[in-house]
Amino acid sequence: NQVISCSLERDLRVWSRDTGLFLKKYDLSSFTAENVSTIKLGKSEGMLFLGSKDMNVYLIDVARGKLCVVYEGHWSRVTSIYTLPGKDILVTLSESNIKVWDLEYDECIKNMNDHSSLIVYCAQSHKDDQLIVTISQSLEYKEWNYVTGDIVK
């Protein structure tokens, strides 16, 4: 078990959760030239998603310090990253843009843009596991079917 942190300056640090001892430091500047804005643990042990000011999401193998995949296509900095429990789906947010990625094929399957301000909350709906809920800074509430891209509510 590990604790992982990442600074805006692209320093990734790993500690042992059991002992509290510092284990490793990685300089991520070889992966991204811009600041890291968000991180999310991957589904597999030692995998980490990084969202960056350079408008990309990176999948890093922390144990080996290697870049696995770059998810490109946002038009501004990536602000949040979510994984859906039990699904090979990644949801990334950039200002008012939502991208849905199929992790099996590492490709964008939906691009949704109907919020008028920064999205500040995203989660899987409790009603239907194909729905995600988003709330924007201006308190717009939306429910999306991430498979079709349709707004349900």
Coordinates of N, CA and C in Angstrom, one line a residue, residues 26-146:
Y26 N 9.6 11.0 -8.5 CA 9.8 11.1 -9.9 C 9.6 12.5 -10.4
D27 N 10.4 12.9 -11.3 CA 10.2 14.1 -12.0 C 9.4 13.9 -13.3
L28 N 8.2 14.4 -13.3 CA 7.3 14.2 -14.4 C 7.5 15.2 -15.6
S29 N 8.5 16.0 -15.5 CA 8.7 17.0 -16.5 C 9.0 16.4 -17.9
S30 N 9.5 15.1 -17.9 CA 9.7 14.5 -19.2 C 8.4 14.0 -19.8
F31 N 7.3 13.9 -19.0 CA 6.0 13.5 -19.5 C 5.2 14.7 -19.9
T32 N 5.2 15.7 -19.1 CA 4.4 16.9 -19.4 C 5.2 18.2 -19.2
A33 N 5.1 19.1 -20.1 CA 5.8 20.4 -20.0 C 5.1 21.4 -19.1
E34 N 3.8 21.1 -18.7 CA 3.0 22.0 -17.9 C 2.7 21.4 -16.6
N35 N 2.2 22.3 -15.7 CA 1.8 21.9 -14.3 C 0.8 20.8 -14.3
V36 N 0.8 19.9 -13.3 CA -0.2 18.9 -13.1 C -1.3 19.5 -12.3
S37 N -2.6 19.3 -12.8 CA -3.7 20.0 -12.1 C -4.6 19.0 -11.4
T38 N -4.5 17.7 -11.7 CA -5.3 16.7 -11.0 C -4.7 15.3 -11.1
I39 N -4.9 14.5 -10.1 CA -4.4 13.1 -10.2 C -5.6 12.2 -9.8
K40 N -5.5 10.9 -10.3 CA -6.5 9.9 -9.9 C -5.8 8.6 -10.0
L41 N -6.0 7.7 -9.0 CA -5.4 6.4 -9.0 C -6.1 5.6 -10.1
G42 N -5.4 4.8 -10.8 CA -6.0 3.9 -11.8 C -6.6 2.7 -11.2
K43 N -7.2 1.9 -12.0 CA -7.9 0.6 -11.4 C -6.8 -0.4 -11.1
S44 N -5.7 -0.4 -11.7 CA -4.7 -1.4 -11.5 C -3.7 -0.8 -10.5
E45 N -3.1 -1.7 -9.6 CA -2.1 -1.3 -8.7 C -0.9 -0.5 -9.3
G46 N -0.6 0.6 -8.8 CA 0.6 1.3 -9.3 C 0.3 2.2 -10.5
M47 N -0.9 2.3 -11.0 CA -1.2 3.1 -12.2 C -1.9 4.4 -11.7
L48 N -1.5 5.5 -12.4 CA -2.0 6.8 -11.9 C -2.3 7.7 -13.2
F49 N -3.4 8.3 -13.1 CA -3.8 9.3 -14.2 C -3.4 10.7 -13.7
L50 N -2.8 11.4 -14.6 CA -2.4 12.8 -14.3 C -3.1 13.7 -15.3
G51 N -3.8 14.7 -14.8 CA -4.4 15.8 -15.7 C -3.5 17.0 -15.7
S52 N -3.3 17.6 -16.8 CA -2.3 18.6 -16.9 C -2.9 19.9 -17.5
K53 N -2.1 21.0 -17.2 CA -2.5 22.3 -17.8 C -2.2 22.3 -19.3
D54 N -1.5 21.3 -19.8 CA -1.2 21.2 -21.2 C -2.4 20.5 -22.0
M55 N -3.5 20.3 -21.3 CA -4.8 19.8 -21.9 C -4.8 18.3 -22.2
N56 N -3.9 17.6 -21.6 CA -3.8 16.2 -21.8 C -4.0 15.4 -20.4
V57 N -4.3 14.1 -20.6 CA -4.3 13.2 -19.4 C -3.3 12.1 -19.7
Y58 N -2.5 11.8 -18.7 CA -1.4 10.8 -18.8 C -1.7 9.7 -17.9
L59 N -1.5 8.5 -18.4 CA -1.5 7.3 -17.5 C -0.1 6.9 -17.3
I60 N 0.3 6.9 -16.0 CA 1.7 6.6 -15.6 C 1.7 5.3 -14.8
D61 N 2.7 4.4 -15.1 CA 3.0 3.3 -14.3 C 4.0 3.7 -13.2
V62 N 3.5 4.0 -12.0 CA 4.3 4.6 -10.9 C 5.4 3.6 -10.6
A63 N 5.2 2.3 -10.5 CA 6.2 1.4 -10.1 C 7.4 1.4 -11.0
R64 N 7.2 1.6 -12.3 CA 8.3 1.6 -13.2 C 8.7 3.0 -13.7
G65 N 7.9 4.0 -13.3 CA 8.2 5.4 -13.7 C 8.0 5.6 -15.2
K66 N 7.1 4.9 -15.8 CA 6.9 4.9 -17.3 C 5.6 5.5 -17.7
L67 N 5.6 6.2 -18.8 CA 4.4 6.7 -19.4 C 3.7 5.6 -20.2
C68 N 2.4 5.3 -20.0 CA 1.7 4.3 -20.7 C 0.9 4.8 -21.9
V69 N 0.1 5.8 -21.6 CA -0.9 6.4 -22.6 C -1.0 7.9 -22.4
V70 N -1.2 8.6 -23.4 CA -1.6 10.0 -23.4 C -3.0 10.2 -24.0
Y71 N -3.9 10.7 -23.3 CA -5.3 11.0 -23.7 C -5.3 12.5 -24.1
E72 N -5.5 12.8 -25.4 CA -5.4 14.1 -25.9 C -6.8 14.6 -26.4
G73 N -7.0 15.9 -26.4 CA -8.2 16.4 -27.1 C -9.0 17.5 -26.3
H74 N -8.6 17.8 -25.0 CA -9.2 18.9 -24.3 C -8.7 20.2 -24.9
W75 N -9.5 21.3 -24.8 CA -9.1 22.6 -25.3 C -8.6 23.5 -24.2
S76 N -8.6 23.1 -23.0 CA -8.0 23.8 -21.9 C -7.6 22.9 -20.8
R77 N -7.0 23.4 -19.7 CA -6.4 22.5 -18.7 C -7.4 21.5 -18.2
V78 N -6.9 20.3 -17.9 CA -7.8 19.2 -17.4 C -7.9 19.5 -15.9
T79 N -9.2 19.6 -15.4 CA -9.5 20.0 -14.0 C -9.8 18.8 -13.1
S80 N -10.4 17.7 -13.7 CA -10.8 16.6 -12.8 C -10.7 15.3 -13.7
I81 N -10.5 14.2 -13.0 CA -10.5 12.9 -13.6 C -11.3 12.0 -12.7
Y82 N -12.2 11.2 -13.3 CA -13.1 10.2 -12.6 C -13.0 8.8 -13.3
T83 N -13.0 7.8 -12.5 CA -13.2 6.5 -13.1 C -14.6 6.0 -12.6
L84 N -15.2 5.2 -13.4 CA -16.5 4.6 -13.0 C -16.4 3.2 -12.5
P85 N -16.8 3.0 -11.2 CA -16.7 1.7 -10.6 C -17.2 0.5 -11.5
G86 N -16.4 -0.5 -11.7 CA -16.9 -1.7 -12.4 C -16.9 -1.5 -13.9
K87 N -16.4 -0.4 -14.4 CA -16.4 -0.1 -15.9 C -15.0 0.3 -16.3
D88 N -14.6 0.0 -17.5 CA -13.4 0.4 -18.1 C -13.6 1.8 -18.8
I89 N -14.1 2.7 -18.0 CA -14.5 4.1 -18.5 C -13.7 5.1 -17.6
L90 N -13.2 6.1 -18.3 CA -12.6 7.3 -17.7 C -13.3 8.5 -18.1
V91 N -13.6 9.4 -17.2 CA -14.3 10.6 -17.4 C -13.3 11.8 -17.1
T92 N -13.0 12.7 -18.0 CA -12.1 13.8 -17.8 C -12.9 15.1 -18.0
L93 N -12.6 16.1 -17.2 CA -13.2 17.4 -17.2 C -12.2 18.4 -17.5
S94 N -12.6 19.4 -18.4 CA -11.8 20.5 -18.7 C -12.7 21.7 -18.9
E95 N -12.7 22.6 -17.9 CA -13.7 23.7 -17.8 C -15.1 23.2 -17.9
S96 N -15.8 23.5 -19.1 CA -17.2 23.0 -19.3 C -17.3 21.8 -20.2
N97 N -16.2 21.2 -20.5 CA -16.1 20.0 -21.4 C -15.9 18.7 -20.7
I98 N -16.7 17.7 -21.1 CA -16.6 16.4 -20.5 C -16.2 15.4 -21.6
K99 N -15.1 14.6 -21.4 CA -14.7 13.6 -22.3 C -14.9 12.3 -21.6
V100 N -15.4 11.3 -22.4 CA -15.5 9.9 -21.9 C -14.6 9.0 -22.7
W101 N -13.8 8.3 -22.0 CA -12.7 7.5 -22.6 C -13.0 6.0 -22.4
D102 N -12.8 5.2 -23.4 CA -12.9 3.7 -23.3 C -11.5 3.3 -23.0
L103 N -11.3 2.8 -21.7 CA -9.9 2.4 -21.3 C -9.4 1.1 -22.0
E104 N -10.3 0.3 -22.5 CA -9.9 -0.9 -23.2 C -9.2 -0.6 -24.5
Y105 N -9.7 0.4 -25.2 CA -9.1 0.8 -26.5 C -8.4 2.2 -26.4
D106 N -8.4 2.8 -25.2 CA -7.7 4.1 -25.0 C -8.1 5.1 -26.1
E107 N -9.5 5.3 -26.2 CA -10.0 6.3 -27.2 C -11.2 7.0 -26.6
C108 N -11.3 8.2 -27.1 CA -12.5 9.0 -26.6 C -13.7 8.5 -27.3
I109 N -14.8 8.2 -26.5 CA -16.0 7.7 -27.1 C -17.1 8.7 -27.1
K110 N -17.0 9.7 -26.2 CA -18.0 10.8 -26.1 C -17.3 12.1 -25.8
N111 N -17.9 13.2 -26.3 CA -17.4 14.6 -26.0 C -18.7 15.4 -25.8
M112 N -18.8 15.9 -24.5 CA -20.1 16.5 -24.1 C -19.8 18.0 -23.7
N113 N -20.5 18.9 -24.2 CA -20.2 20.4 -24.0 C -21.4 21.2 -23.6
D114 N -22.4 20.8 -22.9 CA -23.6 21.6 -22.7 C -23.6 22.4 -21.4
H115 N -22.5 22.4 -20.6 CA -22.5 23.3 -19.5 C -22.0 24.7 -19.9
S116 N -22.5 25.7 -19.2 CA -22.1 27.1 -19.6 C -21.0 27.7 -18.7
S117 N -20.6 26.9 -17.7 CA -19.5 27.3 -16.8 C -18.7 26.1 -16.3
L118 N -17.7 26.4 -15.6 CA -16.8 25.3 -15.1 C -17.5 24.2 -14.3
I119 N -17.2 23.0 -14.7 CA -17.8 21.8 -14.0 C -17.1 21.6 -12.7
V120 N -17.8 21.6 -11.6 CA -17.1 21.4 -10.3 C -17.4 20.1 -9.6
Y121 N -18.4 19.3 -10.1 CA -18.7 18.0 -9.5 C -19.1 17.0 -10.6
C122 N -18.7 15.8 -10.4 CA -19.0 14.7 -11.4 C -19.0 13.4 -10.6
A123 N -20.1 12.6 -10.8 CA -20.2 11.3 -10.1 C -21.1 10.4 -11.0
Q124 N -21.0 9.1 -10.7 CA -21.9 8.2 -11.3 C -23.2 8.3 -10.6
S125 N -24.3 8.2 -11.4 CA -25.7 8.3 -10.8 C -26.0 7.1 -10.0
H126 N -26.7 7.2 -8.9 CA -27.2 6.1 -8.1 C -28.4 5.4 -8.8
K127 N -29.1 6.1 -9.7 CA -30.3 5.6 -10.3 C -29.9 4.6 -11.5
D128 N -28.9 4.9 -12.2 CA -28.5 4.2 -13.4 C -27.0 4.2 -13.6
D129 N -26.4 3.1 -13.8 CA -24.9 3.1 -13.9 C -24.4 3.6 -15.2
Q130 N -25.3 3.9 -16.2 CA -24.9 4.5 -17.4 C -25.0 6.0 -17.4
L131 N -25.4 6.6 -16.2 CA -25.6 8.0 -16.1 C -24.5 8.6 -15.2
I132 N -24.0 9.8 -15.6 CA -23.1 10.5 -14.8 C -23.8 11.9 -14.5
V133 N -23.6 12.4 -13.3 CA -24.2 13.6 -12.8 C -23.1 14.7 -12.8
T134 N -23.4 15.8 -13.3 CA -22.4 17.0 -13.2 C -23.1 18.2 -12.7
I135 N -22.4 19.0 -12.0 CA -22.8 20.3 -11.5 C -21.8 21.3 -11.8
S136 N -22.2 22.5 -12.4 CA -21.3 23.5 -12.8 C -21.2 24.6 -11.7
Q137 N -20.2 25.5 -11.9 CA -20.0 26.6 -11.0 C -21.2 27.5 -10.8
S138 N -22.0 27.5 -11.9 CA -23.2 28.4 -11.9 C -24.4 27.5 -11.4
L139 N -24.1 26.4 -10.8 CA -25.1 25.4 -10.2 C -26.1 24.8 -11.2
E140 N -25.6 24.7 -12.5 CA -26.4 23.9 -13.5 C -26.2 22.4 -13.1
Y141 N -27.3 21.7 -13.0 CA -27.3 20.3 -12.7 C -27.7 19.5 -14.0
K142 N -26.9 18.5 -14.4 CA -27.2 17.7 -15.6 C -26.9 16.3 -15.3
E143 N -27.7 15.4 -15.9 CA -27.5 14.0 -15.9 C -27.3 13.6 -17.3
W144 N -26.2 12.9 -17.6 CA -25.8 12.5 -18.9 C -25.7 11.0 -19.0
N145 N -26.2 10.5 -20.2 CA -25.9 9.1 -20.5 C -24.6 9.0 -21.2
Y146 N -23.5 8.5 -20.5 CA -22.2 8.6 -21.1 C -22.0 7.6 -22.3

